[in-house]
CSV table of N, CA, C and O and ligand atoms in Angstrom, one decimal:
chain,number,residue,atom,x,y,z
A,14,UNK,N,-104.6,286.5,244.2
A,14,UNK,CA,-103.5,285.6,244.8
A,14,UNK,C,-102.2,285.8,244.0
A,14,UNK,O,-102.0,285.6,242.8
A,15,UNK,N,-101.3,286.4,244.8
A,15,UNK,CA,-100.1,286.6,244.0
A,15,UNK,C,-99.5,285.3,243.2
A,15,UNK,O,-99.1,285.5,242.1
A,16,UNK,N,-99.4,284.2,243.7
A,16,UNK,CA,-99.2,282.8,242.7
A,16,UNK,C,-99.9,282.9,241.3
A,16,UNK,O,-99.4,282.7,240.2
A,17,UNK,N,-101.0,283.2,241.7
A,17,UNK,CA,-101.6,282.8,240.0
A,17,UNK,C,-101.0,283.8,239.5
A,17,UNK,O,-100.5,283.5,238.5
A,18,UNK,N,-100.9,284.9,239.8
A,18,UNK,CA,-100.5,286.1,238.6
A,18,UNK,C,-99.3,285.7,237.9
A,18,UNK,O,-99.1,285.8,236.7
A,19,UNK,N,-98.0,284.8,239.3
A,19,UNK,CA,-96.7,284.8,238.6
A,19,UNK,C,-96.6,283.7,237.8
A,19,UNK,O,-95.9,283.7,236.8
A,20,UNK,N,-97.6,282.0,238.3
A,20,UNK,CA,-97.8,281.4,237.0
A,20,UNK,C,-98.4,281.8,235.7
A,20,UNK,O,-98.0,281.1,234.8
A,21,UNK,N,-99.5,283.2,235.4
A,21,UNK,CA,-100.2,283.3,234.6
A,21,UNK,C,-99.7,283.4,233.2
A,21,UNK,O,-100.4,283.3,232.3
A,22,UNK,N,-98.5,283.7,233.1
A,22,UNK,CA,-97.6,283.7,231.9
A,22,UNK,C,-97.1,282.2,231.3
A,22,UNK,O,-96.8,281.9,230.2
A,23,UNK,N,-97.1,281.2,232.8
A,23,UNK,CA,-96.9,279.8,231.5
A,23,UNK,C,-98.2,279.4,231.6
A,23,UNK,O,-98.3,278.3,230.9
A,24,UNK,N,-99.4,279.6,232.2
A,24,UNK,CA,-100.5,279.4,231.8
A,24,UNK,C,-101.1,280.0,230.5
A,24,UNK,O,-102.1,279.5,229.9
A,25,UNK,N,-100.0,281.3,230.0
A,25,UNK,CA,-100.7,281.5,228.5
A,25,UNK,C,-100.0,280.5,227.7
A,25,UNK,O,-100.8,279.8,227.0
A,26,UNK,N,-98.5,280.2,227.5
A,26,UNK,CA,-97.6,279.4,226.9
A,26,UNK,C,-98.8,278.5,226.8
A,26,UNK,O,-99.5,278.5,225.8
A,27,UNK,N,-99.1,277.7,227.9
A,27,UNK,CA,-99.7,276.4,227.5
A,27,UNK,C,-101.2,276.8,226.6
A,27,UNK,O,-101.6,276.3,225.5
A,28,UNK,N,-101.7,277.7,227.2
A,28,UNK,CA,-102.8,277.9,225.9
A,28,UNK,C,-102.4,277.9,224.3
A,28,UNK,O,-102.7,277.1,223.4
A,29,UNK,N,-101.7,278.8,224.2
A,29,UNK,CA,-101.5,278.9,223.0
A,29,UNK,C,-100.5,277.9,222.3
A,29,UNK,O,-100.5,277.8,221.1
A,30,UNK,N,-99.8,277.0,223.2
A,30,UNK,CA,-99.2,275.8,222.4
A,30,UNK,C,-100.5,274.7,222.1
A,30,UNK,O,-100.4,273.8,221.2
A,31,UNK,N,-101.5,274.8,223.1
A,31,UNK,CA,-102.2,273.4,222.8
A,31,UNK,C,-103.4,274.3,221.4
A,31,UNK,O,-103.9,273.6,220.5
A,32,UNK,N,-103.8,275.8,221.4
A,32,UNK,CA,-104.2,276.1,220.5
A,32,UNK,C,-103.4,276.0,219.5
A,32,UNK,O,-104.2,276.5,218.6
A,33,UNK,N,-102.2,275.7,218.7
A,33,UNK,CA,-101.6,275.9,218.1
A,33,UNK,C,-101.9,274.2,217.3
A,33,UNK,O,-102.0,274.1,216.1
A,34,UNK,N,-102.1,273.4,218.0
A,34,UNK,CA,-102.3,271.5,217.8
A,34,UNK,C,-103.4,271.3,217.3
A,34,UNK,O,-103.5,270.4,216.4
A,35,UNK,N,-104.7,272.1,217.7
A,35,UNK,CA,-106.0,271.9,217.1
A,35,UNK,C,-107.0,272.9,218.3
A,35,UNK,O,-106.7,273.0,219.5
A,36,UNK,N,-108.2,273.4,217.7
A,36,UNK,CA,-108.7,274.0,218.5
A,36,UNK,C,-109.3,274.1,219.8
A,36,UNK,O,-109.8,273.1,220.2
A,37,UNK,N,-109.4,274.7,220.2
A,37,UNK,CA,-109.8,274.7,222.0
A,37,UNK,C,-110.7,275.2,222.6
A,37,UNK,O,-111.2,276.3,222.3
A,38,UNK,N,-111.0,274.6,223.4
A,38,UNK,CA,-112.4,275.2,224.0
A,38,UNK,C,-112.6,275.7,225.5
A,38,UNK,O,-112.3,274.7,226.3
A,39,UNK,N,-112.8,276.3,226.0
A,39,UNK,CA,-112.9,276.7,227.5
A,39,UNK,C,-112.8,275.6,228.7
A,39,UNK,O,-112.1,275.7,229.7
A,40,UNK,N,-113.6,274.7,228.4
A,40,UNK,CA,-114.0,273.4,229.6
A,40,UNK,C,-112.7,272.4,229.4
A,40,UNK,O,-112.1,271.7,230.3
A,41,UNK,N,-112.2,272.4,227.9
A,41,UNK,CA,-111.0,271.4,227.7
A,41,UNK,C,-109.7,272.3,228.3
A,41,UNK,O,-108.9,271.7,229.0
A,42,UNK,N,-109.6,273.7,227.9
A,42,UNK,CA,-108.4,273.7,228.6
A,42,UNK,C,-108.2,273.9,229.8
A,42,UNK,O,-107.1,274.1,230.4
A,43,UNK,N,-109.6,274.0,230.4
A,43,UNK,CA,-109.4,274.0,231.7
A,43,UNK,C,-108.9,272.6,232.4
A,43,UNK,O,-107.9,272.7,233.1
A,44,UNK,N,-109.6,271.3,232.0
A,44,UNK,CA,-108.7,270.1,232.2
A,44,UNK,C,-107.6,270.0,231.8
A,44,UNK,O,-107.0,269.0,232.3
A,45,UNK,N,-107.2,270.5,231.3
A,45,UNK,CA,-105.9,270.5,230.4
A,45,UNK,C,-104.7,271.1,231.5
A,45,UNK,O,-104.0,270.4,232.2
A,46,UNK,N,-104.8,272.2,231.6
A,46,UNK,CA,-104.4,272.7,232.6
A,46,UNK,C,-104.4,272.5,234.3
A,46,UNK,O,-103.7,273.1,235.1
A,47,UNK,N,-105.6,271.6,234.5
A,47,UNK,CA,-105.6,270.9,235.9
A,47,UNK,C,-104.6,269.9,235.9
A,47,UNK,O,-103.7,269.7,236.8
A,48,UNK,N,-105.0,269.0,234.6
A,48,UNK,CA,-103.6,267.9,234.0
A,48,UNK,C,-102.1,268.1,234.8
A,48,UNK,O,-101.3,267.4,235.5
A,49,UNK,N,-102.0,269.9,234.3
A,49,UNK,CA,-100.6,270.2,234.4
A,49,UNK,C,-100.6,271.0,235.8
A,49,UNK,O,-99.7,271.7,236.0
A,50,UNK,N,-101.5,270.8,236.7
A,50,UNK,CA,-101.5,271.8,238.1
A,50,UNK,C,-101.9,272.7,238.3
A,50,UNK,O,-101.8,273.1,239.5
A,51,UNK,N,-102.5,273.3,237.3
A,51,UNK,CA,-102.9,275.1,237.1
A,51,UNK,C,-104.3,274.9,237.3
A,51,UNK,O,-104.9,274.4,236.3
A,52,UNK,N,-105.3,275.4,238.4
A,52,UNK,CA,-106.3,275.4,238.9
A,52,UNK,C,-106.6,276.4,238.7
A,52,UNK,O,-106.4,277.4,239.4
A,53,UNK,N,-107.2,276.4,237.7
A,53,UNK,CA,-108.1,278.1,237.3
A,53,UNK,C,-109.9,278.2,237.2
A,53,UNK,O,-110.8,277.6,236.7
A,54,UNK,N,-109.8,279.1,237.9
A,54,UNK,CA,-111.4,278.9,237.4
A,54,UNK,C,-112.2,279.6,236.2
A,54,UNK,O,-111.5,280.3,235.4
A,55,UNK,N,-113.6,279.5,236.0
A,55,UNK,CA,-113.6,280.7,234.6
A,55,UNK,C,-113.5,282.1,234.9
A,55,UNK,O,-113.6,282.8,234.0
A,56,UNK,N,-113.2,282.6,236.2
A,56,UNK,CA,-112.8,284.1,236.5
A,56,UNK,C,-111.2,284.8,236.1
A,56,UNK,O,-110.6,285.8,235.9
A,57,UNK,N,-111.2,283.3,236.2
A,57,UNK,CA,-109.9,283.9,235.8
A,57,UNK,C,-109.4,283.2,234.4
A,57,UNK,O,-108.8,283.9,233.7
A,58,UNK,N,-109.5,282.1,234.0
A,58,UNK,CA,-109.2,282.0,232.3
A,58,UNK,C,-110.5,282.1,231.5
A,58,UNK,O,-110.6,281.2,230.6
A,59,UNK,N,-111.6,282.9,231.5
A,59,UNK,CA,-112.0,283.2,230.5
A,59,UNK,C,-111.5,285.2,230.4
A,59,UNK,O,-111.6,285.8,229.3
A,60,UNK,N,-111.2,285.7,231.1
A,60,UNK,CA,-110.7,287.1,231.2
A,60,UNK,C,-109.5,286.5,230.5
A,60,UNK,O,-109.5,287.0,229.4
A,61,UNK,N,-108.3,285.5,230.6
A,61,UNK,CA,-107.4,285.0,230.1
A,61,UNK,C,-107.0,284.9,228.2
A,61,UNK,O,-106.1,285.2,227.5
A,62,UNK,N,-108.5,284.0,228.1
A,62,UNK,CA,-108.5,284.1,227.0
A,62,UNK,C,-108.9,285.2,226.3
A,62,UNK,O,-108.3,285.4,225.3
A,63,UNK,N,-110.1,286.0,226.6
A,63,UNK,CA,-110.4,287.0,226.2
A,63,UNK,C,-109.1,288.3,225.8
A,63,UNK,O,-108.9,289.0,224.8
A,64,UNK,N,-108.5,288.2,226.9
A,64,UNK,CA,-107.0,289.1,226.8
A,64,UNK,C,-106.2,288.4,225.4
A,64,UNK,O,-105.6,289.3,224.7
A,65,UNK,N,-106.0,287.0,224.9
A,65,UNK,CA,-105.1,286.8,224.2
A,65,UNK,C,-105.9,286.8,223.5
A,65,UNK,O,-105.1,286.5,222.5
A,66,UNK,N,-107.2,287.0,222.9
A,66,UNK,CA,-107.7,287.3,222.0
A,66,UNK,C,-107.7,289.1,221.1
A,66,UNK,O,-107.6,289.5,220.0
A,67,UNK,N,-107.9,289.6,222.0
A,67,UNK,CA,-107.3,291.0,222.1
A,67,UNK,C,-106.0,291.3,221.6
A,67,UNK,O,-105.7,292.3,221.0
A,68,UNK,N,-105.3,290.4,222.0
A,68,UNK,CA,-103.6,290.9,221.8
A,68,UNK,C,-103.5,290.2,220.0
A,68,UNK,O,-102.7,290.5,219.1
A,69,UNK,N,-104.5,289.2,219.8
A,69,UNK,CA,-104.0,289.2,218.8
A,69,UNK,C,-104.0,287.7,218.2
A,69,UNK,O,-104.2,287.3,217.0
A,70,UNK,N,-103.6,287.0,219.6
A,70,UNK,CA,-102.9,285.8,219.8
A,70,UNK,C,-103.9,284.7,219.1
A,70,UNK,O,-103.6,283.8,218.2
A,71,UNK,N,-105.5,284.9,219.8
A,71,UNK,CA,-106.1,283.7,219.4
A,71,UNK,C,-107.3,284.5,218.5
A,71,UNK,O,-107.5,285.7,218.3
A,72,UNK,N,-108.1,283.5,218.0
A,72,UNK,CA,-109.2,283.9,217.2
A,72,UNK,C,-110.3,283.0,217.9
A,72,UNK,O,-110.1,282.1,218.6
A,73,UNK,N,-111.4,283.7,217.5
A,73,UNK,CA,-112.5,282.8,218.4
A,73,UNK,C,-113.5,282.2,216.9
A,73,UNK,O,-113.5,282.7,215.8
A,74,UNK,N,-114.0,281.4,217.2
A,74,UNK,CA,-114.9,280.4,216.1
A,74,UNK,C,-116.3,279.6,217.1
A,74,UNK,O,-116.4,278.6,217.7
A,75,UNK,N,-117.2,280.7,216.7
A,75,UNK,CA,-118.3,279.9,217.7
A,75,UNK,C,-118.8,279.0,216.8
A,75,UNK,O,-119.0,279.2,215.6
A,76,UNK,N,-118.8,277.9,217.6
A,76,UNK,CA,-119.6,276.7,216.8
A,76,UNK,C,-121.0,275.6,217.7
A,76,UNK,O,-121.1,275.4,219.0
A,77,UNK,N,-121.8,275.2,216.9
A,77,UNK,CA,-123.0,275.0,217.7
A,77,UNK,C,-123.1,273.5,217.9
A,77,UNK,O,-123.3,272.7,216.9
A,78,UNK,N,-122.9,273.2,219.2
A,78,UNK,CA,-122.6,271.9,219.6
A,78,UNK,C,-123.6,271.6,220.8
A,78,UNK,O,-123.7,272.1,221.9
A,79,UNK,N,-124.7,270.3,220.1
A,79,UNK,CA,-125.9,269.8,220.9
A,79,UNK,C,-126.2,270.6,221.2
A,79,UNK,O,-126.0,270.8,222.4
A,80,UNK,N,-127.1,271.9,220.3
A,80,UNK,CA,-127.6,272.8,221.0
A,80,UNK,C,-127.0,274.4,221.0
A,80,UNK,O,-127.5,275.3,220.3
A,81,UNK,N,-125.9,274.5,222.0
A,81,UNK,CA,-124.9,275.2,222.3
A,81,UNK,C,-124.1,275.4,221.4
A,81,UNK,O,-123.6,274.7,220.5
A,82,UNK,N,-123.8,277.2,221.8
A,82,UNK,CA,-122.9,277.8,221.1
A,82,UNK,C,-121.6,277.5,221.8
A,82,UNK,O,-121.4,277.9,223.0
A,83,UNK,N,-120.8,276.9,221.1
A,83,UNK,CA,-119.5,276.6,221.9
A,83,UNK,C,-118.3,277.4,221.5
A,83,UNK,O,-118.2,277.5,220.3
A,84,UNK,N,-117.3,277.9,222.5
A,84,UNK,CA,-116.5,279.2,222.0
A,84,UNK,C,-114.7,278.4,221.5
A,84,UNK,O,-113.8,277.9,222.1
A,85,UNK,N,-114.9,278.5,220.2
A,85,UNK,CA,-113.8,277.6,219.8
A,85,UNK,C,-112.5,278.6,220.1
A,85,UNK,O,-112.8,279.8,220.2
A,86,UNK,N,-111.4,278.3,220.2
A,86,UNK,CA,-110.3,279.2,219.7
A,86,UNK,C,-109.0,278.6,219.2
A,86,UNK,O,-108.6,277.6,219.7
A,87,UNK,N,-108.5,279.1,218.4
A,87,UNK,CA,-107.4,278.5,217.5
A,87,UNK,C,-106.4,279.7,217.4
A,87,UNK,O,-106.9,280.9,217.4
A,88,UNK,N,-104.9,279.6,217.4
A,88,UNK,CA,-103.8,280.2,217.6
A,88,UNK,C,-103.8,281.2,216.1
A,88,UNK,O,-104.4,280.8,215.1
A,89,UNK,N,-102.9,282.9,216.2
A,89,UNK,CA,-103.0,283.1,214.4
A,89,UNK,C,-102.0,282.8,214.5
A,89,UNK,O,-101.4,282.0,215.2
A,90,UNK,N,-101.5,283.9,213.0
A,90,UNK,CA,-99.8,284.0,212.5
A,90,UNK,C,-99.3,284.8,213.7
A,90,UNK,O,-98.2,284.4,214.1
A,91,UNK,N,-99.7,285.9,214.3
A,91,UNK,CA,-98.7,286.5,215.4
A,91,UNK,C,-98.9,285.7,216.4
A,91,UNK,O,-98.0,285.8,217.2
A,92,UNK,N,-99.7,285.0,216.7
A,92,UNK,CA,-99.6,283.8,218.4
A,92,UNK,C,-98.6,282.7,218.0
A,92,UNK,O,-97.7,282.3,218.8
A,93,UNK,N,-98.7,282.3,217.0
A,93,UNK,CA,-97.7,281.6,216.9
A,93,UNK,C,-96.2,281.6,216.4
A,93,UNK,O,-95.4,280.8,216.3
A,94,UNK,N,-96.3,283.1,216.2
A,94,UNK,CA,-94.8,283.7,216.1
A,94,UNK,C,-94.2,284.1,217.8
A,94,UNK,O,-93.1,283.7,218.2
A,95,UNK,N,-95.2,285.0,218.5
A,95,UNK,CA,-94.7,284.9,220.0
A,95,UNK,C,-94.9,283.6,220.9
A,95,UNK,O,-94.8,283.7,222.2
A,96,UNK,N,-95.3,282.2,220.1
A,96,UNK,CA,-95.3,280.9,220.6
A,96,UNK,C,-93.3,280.5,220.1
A,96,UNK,O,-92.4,280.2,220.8
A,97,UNK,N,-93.4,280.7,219.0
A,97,UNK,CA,-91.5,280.3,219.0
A,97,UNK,C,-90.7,281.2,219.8
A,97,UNK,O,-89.7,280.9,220.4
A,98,UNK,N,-91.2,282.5,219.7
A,98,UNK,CA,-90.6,283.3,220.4
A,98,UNK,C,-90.3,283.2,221.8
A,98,UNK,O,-89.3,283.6,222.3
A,99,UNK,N,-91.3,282.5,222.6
A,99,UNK,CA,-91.3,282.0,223.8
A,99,UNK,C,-90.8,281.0,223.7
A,99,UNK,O,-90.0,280.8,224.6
A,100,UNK,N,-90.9,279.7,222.8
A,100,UNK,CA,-90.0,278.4,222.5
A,100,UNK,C,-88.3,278.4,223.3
A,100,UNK,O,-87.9,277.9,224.3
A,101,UNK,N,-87.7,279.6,222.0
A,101,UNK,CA,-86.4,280.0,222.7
A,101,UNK,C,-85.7,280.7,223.9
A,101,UNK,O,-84.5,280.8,224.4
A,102,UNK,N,-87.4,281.3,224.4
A,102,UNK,CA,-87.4,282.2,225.7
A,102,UNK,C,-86.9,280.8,227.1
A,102,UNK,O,-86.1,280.9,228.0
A,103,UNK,N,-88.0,279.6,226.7
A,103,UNK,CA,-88.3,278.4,227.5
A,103,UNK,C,-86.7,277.8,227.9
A,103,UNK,O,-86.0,277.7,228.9
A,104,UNK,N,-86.3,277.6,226.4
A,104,UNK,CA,-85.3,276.8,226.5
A,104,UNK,C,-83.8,277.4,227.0
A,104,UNK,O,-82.9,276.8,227.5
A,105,UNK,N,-83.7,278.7,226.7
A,105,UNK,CA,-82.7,279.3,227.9
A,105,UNK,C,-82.8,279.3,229.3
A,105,UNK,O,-81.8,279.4,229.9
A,106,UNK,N,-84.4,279.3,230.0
A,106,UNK,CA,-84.9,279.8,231.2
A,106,UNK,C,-84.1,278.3,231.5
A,106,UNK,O,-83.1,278.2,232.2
A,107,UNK,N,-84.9,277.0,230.8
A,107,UNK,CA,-84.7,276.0,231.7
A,107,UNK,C,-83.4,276.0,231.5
A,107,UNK,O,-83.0,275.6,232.6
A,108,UNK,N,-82.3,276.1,230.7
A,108,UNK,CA,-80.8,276.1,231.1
A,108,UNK,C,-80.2,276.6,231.7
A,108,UNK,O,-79.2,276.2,232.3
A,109,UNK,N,-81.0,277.8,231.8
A,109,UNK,CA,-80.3,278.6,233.8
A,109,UNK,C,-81.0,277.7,235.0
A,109,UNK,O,-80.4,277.0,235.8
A,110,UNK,N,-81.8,277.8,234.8
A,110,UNK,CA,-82.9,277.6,236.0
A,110,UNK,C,-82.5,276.2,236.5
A,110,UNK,O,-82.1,276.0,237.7
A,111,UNK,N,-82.5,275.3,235.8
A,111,UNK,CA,-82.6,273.6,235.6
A,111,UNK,C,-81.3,273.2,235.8
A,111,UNK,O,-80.9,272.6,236.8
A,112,UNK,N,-80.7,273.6,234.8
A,112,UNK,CA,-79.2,272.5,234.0
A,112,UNK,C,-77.9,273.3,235.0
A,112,UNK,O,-77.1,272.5,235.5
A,113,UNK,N,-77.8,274.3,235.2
A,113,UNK,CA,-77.3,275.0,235.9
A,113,UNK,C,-77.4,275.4,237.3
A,113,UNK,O,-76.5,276.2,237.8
A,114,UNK,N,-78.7,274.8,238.1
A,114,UNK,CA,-78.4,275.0,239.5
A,114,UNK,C,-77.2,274.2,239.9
A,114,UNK,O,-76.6,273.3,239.3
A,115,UNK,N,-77.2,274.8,241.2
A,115,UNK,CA,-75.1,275.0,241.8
A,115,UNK,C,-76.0,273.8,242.6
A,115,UNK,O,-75.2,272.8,242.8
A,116,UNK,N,-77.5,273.5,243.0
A,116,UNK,CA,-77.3,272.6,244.5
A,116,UNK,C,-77.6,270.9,244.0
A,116,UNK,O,-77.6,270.0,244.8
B,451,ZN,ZN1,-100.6,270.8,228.1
């Protein structure tokens, strides 16, 4: 679906700012992101996370909860360097986008 691909970039924002707060777990940020409108399933945010794990962004920390291996993830030093980096990306977007429409 072409929608999800063109939200899929502030669906990473939001991952990695709420990893950035304390760590995360697959089923939380999926509510997390329902919260905010973003209906994903695990086909498509666990290939999500997997990708920002790869780039660098998150680290994974299994931990064993009632049982289960649960897949933690937490932001590094480069996720949270392209988290400010996008900070300042955000806040010009919404100054065109927002503050600046003509209608
Ligand atoms: Zn959020």
């Amino acid at each position: 679906m072409l929608d999800r691909e063109f939200f899929l970039g502030f669906v990473k924002v939001h991952i990695l700012y709420h990893a950035s707060k304390s760590p995360i777990f697959g089923a939380e940020i999926t509510d997390e992101l329902k919260r905010h409108g973003y209906h994903l399933g695990p086909g498509t945010l666990y290939p999500t996370l997997h990708r920002l794990k790869r780039e660098g962004y998150l680290e994974q920390h299994p931990e064993a909860v009632a049982g289960k291996v649960r897949k933690y993830y937490t932001i590094t030093e480069h996720g949270l360097a392209v988290l400010n980096e996008a900070r300042g990306k955000i806040r010009e977007l919404v100054e065109e986008v927002l503050e600046n429409r003509q209608s």
